[in-house]
Amino acid sequence: MTTSGSGVTGLRKAPTGITGFDDITNGGLPRGRPTLVAGSAGAGKTLFGLEFLVRGATEFDEPGVLLAFEEAAADIATNVASMGFDLPALEAEGKIAIDSFRLDPADFIEAGQFDLEGLFIRLELAVASVGAKRVVLDTIEVLFAALPNVAVVRSELNRLFRWLKERDLTVVITGERGGGDDQLTRIGIEEFVSDCVVVLDHRVEDGLSTRRMRVTKYRGSLHGTNEYPFLITASGIVAVPITSVGLTYEASEERITTGIAELDEMLSGGIYRGSAMMISGSAGTGKTSIGATMAAASCARGDSTLFVSFEESPAQLVRNMRSIGVDLDHWTASGLLQLHSVRATAFGLEEHLAQLHRLVDEHQPRLVVLDAVVSLGRSGTSHDASQVLARDLDLLKSRGVTSVMTTLTRATDAESSEVEVSSLVDSWLLLRNHETNGERNRLMFVIKSRGTSHSNQVREFVLTGDGPRLVEVYVGPDGVLTGSARVEQLVREQALAAAKDDERVRRRRSLDQRSAVLEAQIASLRAELDQDRDEFEKLVAEEAAAHEVDEEARASMAQRRGAQDVRSGAGS
């Protein structure tokens, strides 16, 4: 058998259409069976039943019947009109039948016995008039108040519930919460309605109103067993279940920029889309400035962006960020950026959580900035605030939304935060104020960045007229220098480098001058040497020429002597 509205094999279910509730119950209420909705006065029981009827008639083509034992039909219609539920119109269309049933004990007494037969007849006529599939009985305790014989009424109620089941009607019965912890209703009606029991709770703690619901019993079906916050909004009940309990959301490989080039470099190219980042630090370290810069960078990509501030109004935020060159007003005018500001103490934690769900549903953002979340601790305990933020992060991750959260650090432990969610975030930036030489400067560390090789160096974080920037700090024998000390050290280093450059130029010029003198001396000596060589060569040539003349003279003399000798011999 396949359940209606659940898509799984097993118990048939009737979807309520109440936002979030069908997620908690894995499909809705048990079809063809009664469900008890118990709670104190003002908890929202009647509204739960009415929305179950209206959603069934308008969204699931299942007409319904409301049998009210306390309020008149006109009063009920007026009460829910502000939520967009037009009961007279639905009655005119034959989709809903409302019977306001004022109980008088005399109407049920016949021959000394109590009998609900008249109630059965009215209910059967109402069901037949619209072909009802759903029935709401509000509020059942009135029967017990009107009729003194409790044993007879219990017997008649048991017969009534059997009658409803035989006709395969999905029924919601509302009942006042009992006084004891082990008693859900004042009269113990849960003994009869044993298939599904929903308890609504409206409590006020420290002056803040919160509403929670819990499915205490659901025979034949798995369901969420925690307490879930819910709101009564202009569009009905909104329950806030814990999403992605199985941690099955996707992990994107796409990286997006933070809007700060140096920070992107420290994070090896930015952060992963759909991841969660926490920016923590003491007051005045620039946490909001980074969040606003990331929001502006998201808008520049064409992504819808939501910025939720718990401390500053939109106008103040826009003005403050303009001073560092971040123009949020431009992006709000374009419709890409939604600024939402609310005091943390304006609502209970559950309502803050539900409001975030509503804003995400309305605007479908790709990036959400939650600024100054530590303020949520004023609406409850630190543990409760951490639980709400964990649900916030879970909601955003389950939808692939990148989240940025800013929070204060504890004074006693810089590497911690006032809200204990550091283990749930993927990237964590820590900002610190560093005091030295009579001034305070900001430092940034990357504490962690899952799935990313990131820098382990400290950077100085500065807010300029062109936006936030990161600069290299000076690390020397005297430690880390920031601010004017870093600038002064850089000036000293630049002066020393200039002096060294001047000394190199002077010495090079001296060497060049000495080289020129030596080259001139060498040229003079080389010229003198060339002159001596020329004179020597000339002398050698002269000597050779003289020697040749002498040789020629000797030869000529020898020839003359030989001729004379011949003449002398002939004469003798």
Tab-separated table of N, CA, C and O in Angstrom, residues 103-111 113-115 146-148:
chain	number	residue	atom	x	y	z
A	103	LEU	N	-23.480	23.211	23.242
A	103	LEU	CA	-23.957	22.058	24.005
A	103	LEU	C	-24.817	22.489	25.196
A	103	LEU	O	-24.452	23.379	25.948
A	104	ASP	N	-25.937	21.819	25.312
A	104	ASP	CA	-26.812	21.991	26.472
A	104	ASP	C	-27.124	20.596	26.999
A	104	ASP	O	-27.640	19.743	26.266
A	105	PRO	N	-26.775	20.325	28.266
A	105	PRO	CA	-27.007	18.965	28.792
A	105	PRO	C	-28.434	18.481	28.599
A	105	PRO	O	-28.668	17.292	28.398
A	106	ALA	N	-29.401	19.407	28.626
A	106	ALA	CA	-30.802	18.992	28.480
A	106	ALA	C	-31.061	18.382	27.115
A	106	ALA	O	-31.948	17.537	26.954
A	107	ASP	N	-30.269	18.786	26.099
A	107	ASP	CA	-30.476	18.251	24.756
A	107	ASP	C	-30.047	16.798	24.659
A	107	ASP	O	-30.410	16.100	23.714
A	108	PHE	N	-29.257	16.320	25.632
A	108	PHE	CA	-28.717	14.970	25.534
A	108	PHE	C	-29.333	14.009	26.548
A	108	PHE	O	-28.944	12.867	26.626
A	109	ILE	N	-30.241	14.519	27.340
A	109	ILE	CA	-30.820	13.670	28.375
A	109	ILE	C	-32.145	13.116	27.888
A	109	ILE	O	-33.057	13.874	27.554
A	110	GLU	N	-32.245	11.802	27.825
A	110	GLU	CA	-33.491	11.129	27.462
A	110	GLU	C	-33.659	9.930	28.392
A	110	GLU	O	-32.780	9.074	28.434
A	111	ALA	N	-34.769	9.926	29.126
A	111	ALA	CA	-35.070	8.815	30.044
A	111	ALA	C	-33.927	8.581	31.008
A	111	ALA	O	-33.572	7.454	31.306
A	113	GLN	N	-30.738	9.024	30.627
A	113	GLN	CA	-29.466	8.573	30.074
A	113	GLN	C	-28.883	9.651	29.179
A	113	GLN	O	-29.589	10.467	28.591
A	114	PHE	N	-27.540	9.656	29.095
A	114	PHE	CA	-26.841	10.587	28.220
A	114	PHE	C	-26.625	9.920	26.874
A	114	PHE	O	-26.269	8.741	26.792
A	115	ASP	N	-26.801	10.707	25.810
A	115	ASP	CA	-26.708	10.135	24.479
A	115	ASP	C	-26.158	11.189	23.521
A	115	ASP	O	-26.610	12.343	23.532
A	146	ALA	N	-20.116	19.844	29.780
A	146	ALA	CA	-21.578	19.946	29.680
A	146	ALA	C	-22.282	18.743	30.276
A	146	ALA	O	-23.402	18.862	30.784
A	147	LEU	N	-21.641	17.594	30.215
A	147	LEU	CA	-22.285	16.371	30.682
A	147	LEU	C	-21.538	15.832	31.890
A	147	LEU	O	-20.351	15.540	31.824
A	148	PRO	N	-22.219	15.689	33.000
A	148	PRO	CA	-21.547	15.297	34.245
A	148	PRO	C	-21.149	13.838	34.312
A	148	PRO	O	-20.222	13.485	35.045
